[in-house]
Coordinates of C-alpha atoms and ligand atoms in Angstrom, one line a residue:
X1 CA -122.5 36.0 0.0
X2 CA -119.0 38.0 0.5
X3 CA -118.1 35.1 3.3
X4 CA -118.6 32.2 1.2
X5 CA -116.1 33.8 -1.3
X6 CA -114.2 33.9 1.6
X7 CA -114.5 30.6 2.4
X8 CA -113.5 29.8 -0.9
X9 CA -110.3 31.9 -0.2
X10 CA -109.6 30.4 2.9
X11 CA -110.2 26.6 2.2
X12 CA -108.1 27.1 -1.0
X13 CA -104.9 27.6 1.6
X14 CA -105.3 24.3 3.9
X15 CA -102.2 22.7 4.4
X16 CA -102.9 19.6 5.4
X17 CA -98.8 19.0 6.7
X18 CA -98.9 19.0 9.9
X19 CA -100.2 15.3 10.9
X20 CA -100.9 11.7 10.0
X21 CA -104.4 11.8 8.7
X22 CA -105.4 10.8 5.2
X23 CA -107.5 14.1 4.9
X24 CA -106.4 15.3 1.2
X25 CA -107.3 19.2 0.8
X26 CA -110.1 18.6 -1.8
X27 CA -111.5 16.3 0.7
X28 CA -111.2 18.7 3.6
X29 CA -113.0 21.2 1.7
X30 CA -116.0 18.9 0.6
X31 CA -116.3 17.8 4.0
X32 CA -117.1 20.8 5.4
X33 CA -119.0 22.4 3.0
X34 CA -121.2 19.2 2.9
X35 CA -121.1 19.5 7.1
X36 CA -122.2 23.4 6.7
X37 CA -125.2 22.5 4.7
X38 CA -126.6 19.5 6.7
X39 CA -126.2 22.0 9.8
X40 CA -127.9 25.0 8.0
X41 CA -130.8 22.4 7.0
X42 CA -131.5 21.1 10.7
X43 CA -130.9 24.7 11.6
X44 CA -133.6 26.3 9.3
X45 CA -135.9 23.6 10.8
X46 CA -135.2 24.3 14.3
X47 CA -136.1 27.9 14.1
X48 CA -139.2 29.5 13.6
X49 CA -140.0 30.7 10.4
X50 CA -139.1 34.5 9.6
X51 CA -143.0 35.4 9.0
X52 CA -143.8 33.9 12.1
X53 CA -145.0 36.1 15.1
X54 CA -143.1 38.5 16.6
X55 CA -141.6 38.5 12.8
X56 CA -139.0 41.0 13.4
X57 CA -137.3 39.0 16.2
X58 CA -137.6 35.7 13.9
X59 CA -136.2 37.5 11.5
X60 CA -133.3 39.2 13.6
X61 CA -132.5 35.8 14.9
X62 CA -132.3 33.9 11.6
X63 CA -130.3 37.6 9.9
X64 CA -127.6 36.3 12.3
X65 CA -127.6 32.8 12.0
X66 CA -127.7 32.5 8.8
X67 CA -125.2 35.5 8.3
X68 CA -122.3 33.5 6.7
X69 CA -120.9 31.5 10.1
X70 CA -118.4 28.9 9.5
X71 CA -120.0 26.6 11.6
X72 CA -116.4 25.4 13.6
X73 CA -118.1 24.2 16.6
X74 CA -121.7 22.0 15.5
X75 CA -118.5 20.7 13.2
X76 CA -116.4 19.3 15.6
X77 CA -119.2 18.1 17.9
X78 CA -119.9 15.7 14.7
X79 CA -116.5 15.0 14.4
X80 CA -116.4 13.8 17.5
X81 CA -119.3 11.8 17.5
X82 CA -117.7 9.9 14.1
X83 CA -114.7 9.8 16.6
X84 CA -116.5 8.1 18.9
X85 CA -118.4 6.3 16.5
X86 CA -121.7 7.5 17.1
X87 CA -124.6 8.4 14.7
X88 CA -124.5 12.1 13.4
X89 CA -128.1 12.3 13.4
X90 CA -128.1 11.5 17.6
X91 CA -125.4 14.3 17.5
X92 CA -126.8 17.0 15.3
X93 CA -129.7 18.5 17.6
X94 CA -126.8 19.2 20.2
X95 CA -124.2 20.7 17.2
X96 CA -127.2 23.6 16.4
X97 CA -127.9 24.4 19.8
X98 CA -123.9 25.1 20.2
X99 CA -124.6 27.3 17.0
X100 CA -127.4 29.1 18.2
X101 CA -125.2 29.6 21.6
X102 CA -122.2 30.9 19.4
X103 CA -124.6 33.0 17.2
X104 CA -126.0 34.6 21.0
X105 CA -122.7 35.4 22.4
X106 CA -121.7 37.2 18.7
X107 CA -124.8 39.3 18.5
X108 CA -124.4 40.2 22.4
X109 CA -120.3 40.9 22.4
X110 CA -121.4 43.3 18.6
X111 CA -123.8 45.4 20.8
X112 CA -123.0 48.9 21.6
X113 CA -122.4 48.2 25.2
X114 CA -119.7 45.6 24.7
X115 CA -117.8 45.4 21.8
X116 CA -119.2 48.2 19.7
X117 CA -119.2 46.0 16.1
X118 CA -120.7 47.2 12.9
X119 CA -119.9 44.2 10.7
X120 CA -119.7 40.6 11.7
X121 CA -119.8 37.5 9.3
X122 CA -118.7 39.6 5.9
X123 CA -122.6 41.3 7.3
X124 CA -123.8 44.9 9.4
X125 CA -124.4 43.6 12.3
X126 CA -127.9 42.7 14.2
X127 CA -128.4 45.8 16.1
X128 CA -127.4 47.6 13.2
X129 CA -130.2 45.9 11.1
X130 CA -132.8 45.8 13.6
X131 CA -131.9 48.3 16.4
X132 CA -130.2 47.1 19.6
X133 CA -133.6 46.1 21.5
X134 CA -134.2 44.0 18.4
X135 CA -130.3 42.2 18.6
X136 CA -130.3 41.6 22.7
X137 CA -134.1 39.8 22.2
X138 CA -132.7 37.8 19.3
X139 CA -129.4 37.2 21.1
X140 CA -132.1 35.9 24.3
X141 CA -133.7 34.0 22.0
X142 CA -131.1 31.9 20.2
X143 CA -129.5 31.8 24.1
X144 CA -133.1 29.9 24.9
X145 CA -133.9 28.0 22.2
X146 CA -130.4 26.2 22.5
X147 CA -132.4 24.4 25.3
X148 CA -135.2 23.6 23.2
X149 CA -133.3 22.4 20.7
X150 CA -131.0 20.3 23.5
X151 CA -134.8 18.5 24.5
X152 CA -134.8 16.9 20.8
X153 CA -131.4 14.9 21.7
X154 CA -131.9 11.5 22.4
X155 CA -129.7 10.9 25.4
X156 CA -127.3 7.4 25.6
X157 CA -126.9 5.1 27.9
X158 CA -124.7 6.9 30.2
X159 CA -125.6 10.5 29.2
X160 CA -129.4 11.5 29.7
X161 CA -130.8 14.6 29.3
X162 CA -130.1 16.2 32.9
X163 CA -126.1 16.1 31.8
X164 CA -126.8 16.9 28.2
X165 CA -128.4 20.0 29.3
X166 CA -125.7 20.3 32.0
X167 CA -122.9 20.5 30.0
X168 CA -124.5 23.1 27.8
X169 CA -125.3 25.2 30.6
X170 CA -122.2 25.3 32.9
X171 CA -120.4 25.7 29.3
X172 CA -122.2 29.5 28.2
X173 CA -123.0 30.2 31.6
X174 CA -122.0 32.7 34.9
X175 CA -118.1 30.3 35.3
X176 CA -117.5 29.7 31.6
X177 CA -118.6 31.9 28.4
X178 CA -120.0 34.8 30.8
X179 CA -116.9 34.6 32.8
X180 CA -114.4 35.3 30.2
X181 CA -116.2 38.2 28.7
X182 CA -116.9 39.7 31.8
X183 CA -112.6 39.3 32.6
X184 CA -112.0 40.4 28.9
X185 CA -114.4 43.3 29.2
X186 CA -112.6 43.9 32.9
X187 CA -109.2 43.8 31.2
X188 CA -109.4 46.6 28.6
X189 CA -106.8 49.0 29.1
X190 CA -105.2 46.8 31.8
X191 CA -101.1 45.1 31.8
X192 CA -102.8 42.1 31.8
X193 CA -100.4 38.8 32.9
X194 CA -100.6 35.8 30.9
X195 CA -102.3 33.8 33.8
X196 CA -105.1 36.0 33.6
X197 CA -105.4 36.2 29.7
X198 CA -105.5 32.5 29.6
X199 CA -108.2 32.9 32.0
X200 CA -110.2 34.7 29.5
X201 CA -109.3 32.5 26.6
X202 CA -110.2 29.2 28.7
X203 CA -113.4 30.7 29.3
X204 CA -114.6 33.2 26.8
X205 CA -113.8 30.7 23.4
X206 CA -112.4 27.3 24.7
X207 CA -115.6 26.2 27.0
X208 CA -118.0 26.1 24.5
X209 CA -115.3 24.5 21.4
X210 CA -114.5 21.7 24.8
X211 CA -118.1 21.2 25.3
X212 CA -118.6 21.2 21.5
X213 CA -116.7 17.7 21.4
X214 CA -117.6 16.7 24.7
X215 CA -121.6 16.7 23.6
X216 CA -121.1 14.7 20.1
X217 CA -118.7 12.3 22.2
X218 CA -121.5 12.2 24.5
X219 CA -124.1 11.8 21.8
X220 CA -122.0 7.9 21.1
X221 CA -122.1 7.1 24.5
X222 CA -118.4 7.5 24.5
X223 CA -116.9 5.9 27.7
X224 CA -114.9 7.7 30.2
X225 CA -111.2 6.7 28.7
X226 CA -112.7 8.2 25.4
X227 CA -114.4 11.7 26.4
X228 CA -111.8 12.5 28.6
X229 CA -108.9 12.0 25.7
X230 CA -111.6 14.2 23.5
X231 CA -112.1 16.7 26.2
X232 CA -108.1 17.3 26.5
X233 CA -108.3 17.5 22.4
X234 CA -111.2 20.5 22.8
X235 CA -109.5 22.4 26.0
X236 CA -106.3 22.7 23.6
X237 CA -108.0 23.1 20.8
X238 CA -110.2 25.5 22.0
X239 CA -107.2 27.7 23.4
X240 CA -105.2 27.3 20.1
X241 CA -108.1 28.7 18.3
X242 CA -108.3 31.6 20.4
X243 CA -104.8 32.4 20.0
X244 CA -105.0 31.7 16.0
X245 CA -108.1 34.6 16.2
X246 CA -106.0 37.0 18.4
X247 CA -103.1 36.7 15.7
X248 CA -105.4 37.2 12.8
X249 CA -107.0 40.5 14.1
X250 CA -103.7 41.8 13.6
X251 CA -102.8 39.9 10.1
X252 CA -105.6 40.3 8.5
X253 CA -107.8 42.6 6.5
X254 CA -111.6 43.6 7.7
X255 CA -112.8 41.9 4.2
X256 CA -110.8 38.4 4.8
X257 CA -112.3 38.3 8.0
X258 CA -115.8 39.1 7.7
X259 CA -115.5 41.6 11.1
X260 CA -113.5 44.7 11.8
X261 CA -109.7 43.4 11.9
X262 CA -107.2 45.6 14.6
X263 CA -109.9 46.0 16.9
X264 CA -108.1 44.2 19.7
X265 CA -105.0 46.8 19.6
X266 CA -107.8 49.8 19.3
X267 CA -109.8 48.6 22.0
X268 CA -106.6 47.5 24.0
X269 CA -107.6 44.0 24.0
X270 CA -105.7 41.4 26.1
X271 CA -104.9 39.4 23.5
X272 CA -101.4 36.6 22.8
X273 CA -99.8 39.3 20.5
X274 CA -99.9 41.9 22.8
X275 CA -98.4 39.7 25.8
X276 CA -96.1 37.7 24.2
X277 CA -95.4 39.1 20.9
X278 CA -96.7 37.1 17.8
X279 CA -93.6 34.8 16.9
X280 CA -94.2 33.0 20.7
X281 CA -98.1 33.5 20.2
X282 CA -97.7 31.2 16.8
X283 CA -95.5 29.0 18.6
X284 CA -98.0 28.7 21.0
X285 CA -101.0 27.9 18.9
X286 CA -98.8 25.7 17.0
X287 CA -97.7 23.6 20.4
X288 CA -101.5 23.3 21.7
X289 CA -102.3 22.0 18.4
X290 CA -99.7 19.3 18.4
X291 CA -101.0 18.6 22.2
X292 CA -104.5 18.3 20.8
X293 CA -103.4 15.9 18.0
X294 CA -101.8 14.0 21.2
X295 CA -104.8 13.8 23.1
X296 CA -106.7 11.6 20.3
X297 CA -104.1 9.0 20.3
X298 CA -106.0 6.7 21.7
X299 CA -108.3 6.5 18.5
X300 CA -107.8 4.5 15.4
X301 CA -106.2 7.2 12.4
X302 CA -109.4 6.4 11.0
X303 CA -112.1 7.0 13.5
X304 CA -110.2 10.6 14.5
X305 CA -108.9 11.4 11.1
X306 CA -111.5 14.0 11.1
X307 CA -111.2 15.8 14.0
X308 CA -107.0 16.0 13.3
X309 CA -108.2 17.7 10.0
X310 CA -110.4 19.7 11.6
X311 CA -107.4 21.1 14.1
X312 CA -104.7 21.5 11.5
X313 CA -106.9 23.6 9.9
X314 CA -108.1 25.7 12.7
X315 CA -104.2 26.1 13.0
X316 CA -104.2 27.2 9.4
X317 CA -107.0 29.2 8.8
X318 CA -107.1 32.3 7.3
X319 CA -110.3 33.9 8.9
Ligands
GRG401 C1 -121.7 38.1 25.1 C2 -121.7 36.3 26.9 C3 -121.1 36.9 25.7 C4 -119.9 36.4 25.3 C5 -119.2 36.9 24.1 C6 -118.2 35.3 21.5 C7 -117.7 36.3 22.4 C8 -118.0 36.1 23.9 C9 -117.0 37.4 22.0 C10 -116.8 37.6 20.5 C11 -115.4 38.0 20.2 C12 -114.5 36.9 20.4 C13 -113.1 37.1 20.1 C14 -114.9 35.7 20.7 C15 -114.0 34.6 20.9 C16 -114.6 33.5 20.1 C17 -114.5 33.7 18.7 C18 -113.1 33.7 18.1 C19 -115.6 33.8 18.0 C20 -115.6 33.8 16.5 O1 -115.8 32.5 16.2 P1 -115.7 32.0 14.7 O2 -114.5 32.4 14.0 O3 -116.9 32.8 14.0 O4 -116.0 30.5 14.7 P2 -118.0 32.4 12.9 O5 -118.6 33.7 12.6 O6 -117.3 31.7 11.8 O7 -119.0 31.5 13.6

């Protein structure tokens, strides 16, 4: 598939320069191609099988799941379980129901209505495959089955399920995810102040990557010292990310990115470039990174080393 080339392309450029962890780049690279696959495994046997009735809906949903993602945020919710030296098996029903809530918010923001995307993962996207009643079902159903997924969790001693579930929820709903797409969507055309484009960056893309480490620290009972250090680690994280994707949509090719590249300018997107110019928008990404590598100093090199891979790499990345 055209974006595991990519992947190829992209891991092939980590630097791993930027911190104190013993990550090498072959070991990087291993790490989360061997994270993808266990993911993709639990994922193919969370989901119902494409033959199963309504078929075409299975099969829209799994099109998209399985279209090529990188897998960023079950990922870090692992990482941070190792972080907090929990079991990934506690942690790995939680990291696919983050996927399937990631895959959701794609296949929604592609639609006509909203973003208007042919192409998404190096793939045409789902309602281009299966028509757009077909991809905003399948984008329902991955939003639901999240949930179901979520009920195989074993909860820890001072995270049940009511707060597993919770966290999820507030995460992709009405005051997070929803909220910055609704402000991004609102924003289109607008002079829109940084205040208010941070706004849409907490919300739209940071929530879920906060909640992503939040849940695996969660998943290791982490105490309160510990998932609030990871928490600060995923809010700049997550807004570093966001600001890395805003700077490659104007960088990069459609092919290197798997999705249409200049669509922000087009679509006169609130975005880091166009508000502060891309210099200060790498600056940026690169401050909230070091911020996020600050956050996990309470951690031995060794339990965090893979989440400070995981950021400089973010930082890095190519797509
Ligand atoms: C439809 C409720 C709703 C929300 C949509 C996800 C989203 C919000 C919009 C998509 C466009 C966008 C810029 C989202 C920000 C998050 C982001 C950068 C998504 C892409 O994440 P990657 O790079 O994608 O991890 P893969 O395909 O690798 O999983």
């Amino acid at each position: 598939m055209l974006l595991d080339t990519l992947r190829g392309v992209a891991l092939s450029s980590i630097k791993n320069r930027a911190i104190q962890q013993p990550f090498s780049h072959v070991n990087l690279k291993s790490y989360l191609v061997t994270r993808q696959k266990l993911i993709d495994r639990a994922l193919d046997r969370y989901l119902p099988k494409a033959n199963r009735k309504p078929a075409t809906l299975h099969r829209a949903m799994r099109y998209s799941l399985f279209a090529g993602g990188k897998r960023l945020r079950p990922i870090l919710c692992l990482a941070a379980a190792e972080a907090c030296r929990g079991r990934i098996d506690d942690a790995l029903p939680l990291a696919c129901a983050l996927e399937c809530i990631h895959t959701y918010s794609l296949v929604h923001d592609d639609l006509p209505s909203m973003d208007n995307d042919d192409f998404r993962r190096g793939c045409p996207t789902c309602h281009k495959v299966f028509g757009e009643g077909i991809a905003v079902l399948a984008g329902d159903a991955l939003l639901t089955i999240a949930f179901e997924i979520v009920s195989h969790a074993k909860p820890s001693r001072r995270y049940d399920m009511s707060t597993l579930l919770r966290e999820i929820a507030v995460a992709a709903g009405s005051q997070k995810l929803i909220a910055g797409q609704v402000a991004d969507l609102e924003a289109e055309g607008k002079n829109v102040k940084r205040r208010e484009l941070q706004f849409i960056h907490e919300n739209k893309t940071a929530a879920i990557l906060r909640s992503s480490v939040r849940l695996g620290a969660m998943s290791a009972n982490a105490d309160a010292r510990k998932l609030s250090a990871i928490t600060r680690f995923g809010q700049r994280l997550g807004l570093a990310f966001q600001i890395i994707d805003d700077i490659l949509d104007v960088t990069q090719t459609s092919e290197i990115l798997g999705k249409s590249a200049g669509k922000d300018v087009a679509a006169k997107k609130a975005t880091y470039p166009a508000v502060i110019g891309l210099e200060k928008s790498r600056a940026e990404a690169k401050r909230l990174t070091r911020e996020a590598h600050n956050a996990l100093s309470i951690f031995s090199n060794r339990d965090a080393e893979a989440l400070h891979a995981l950021a400089n790499y973010l930082l890095e990345r190519e797509y």
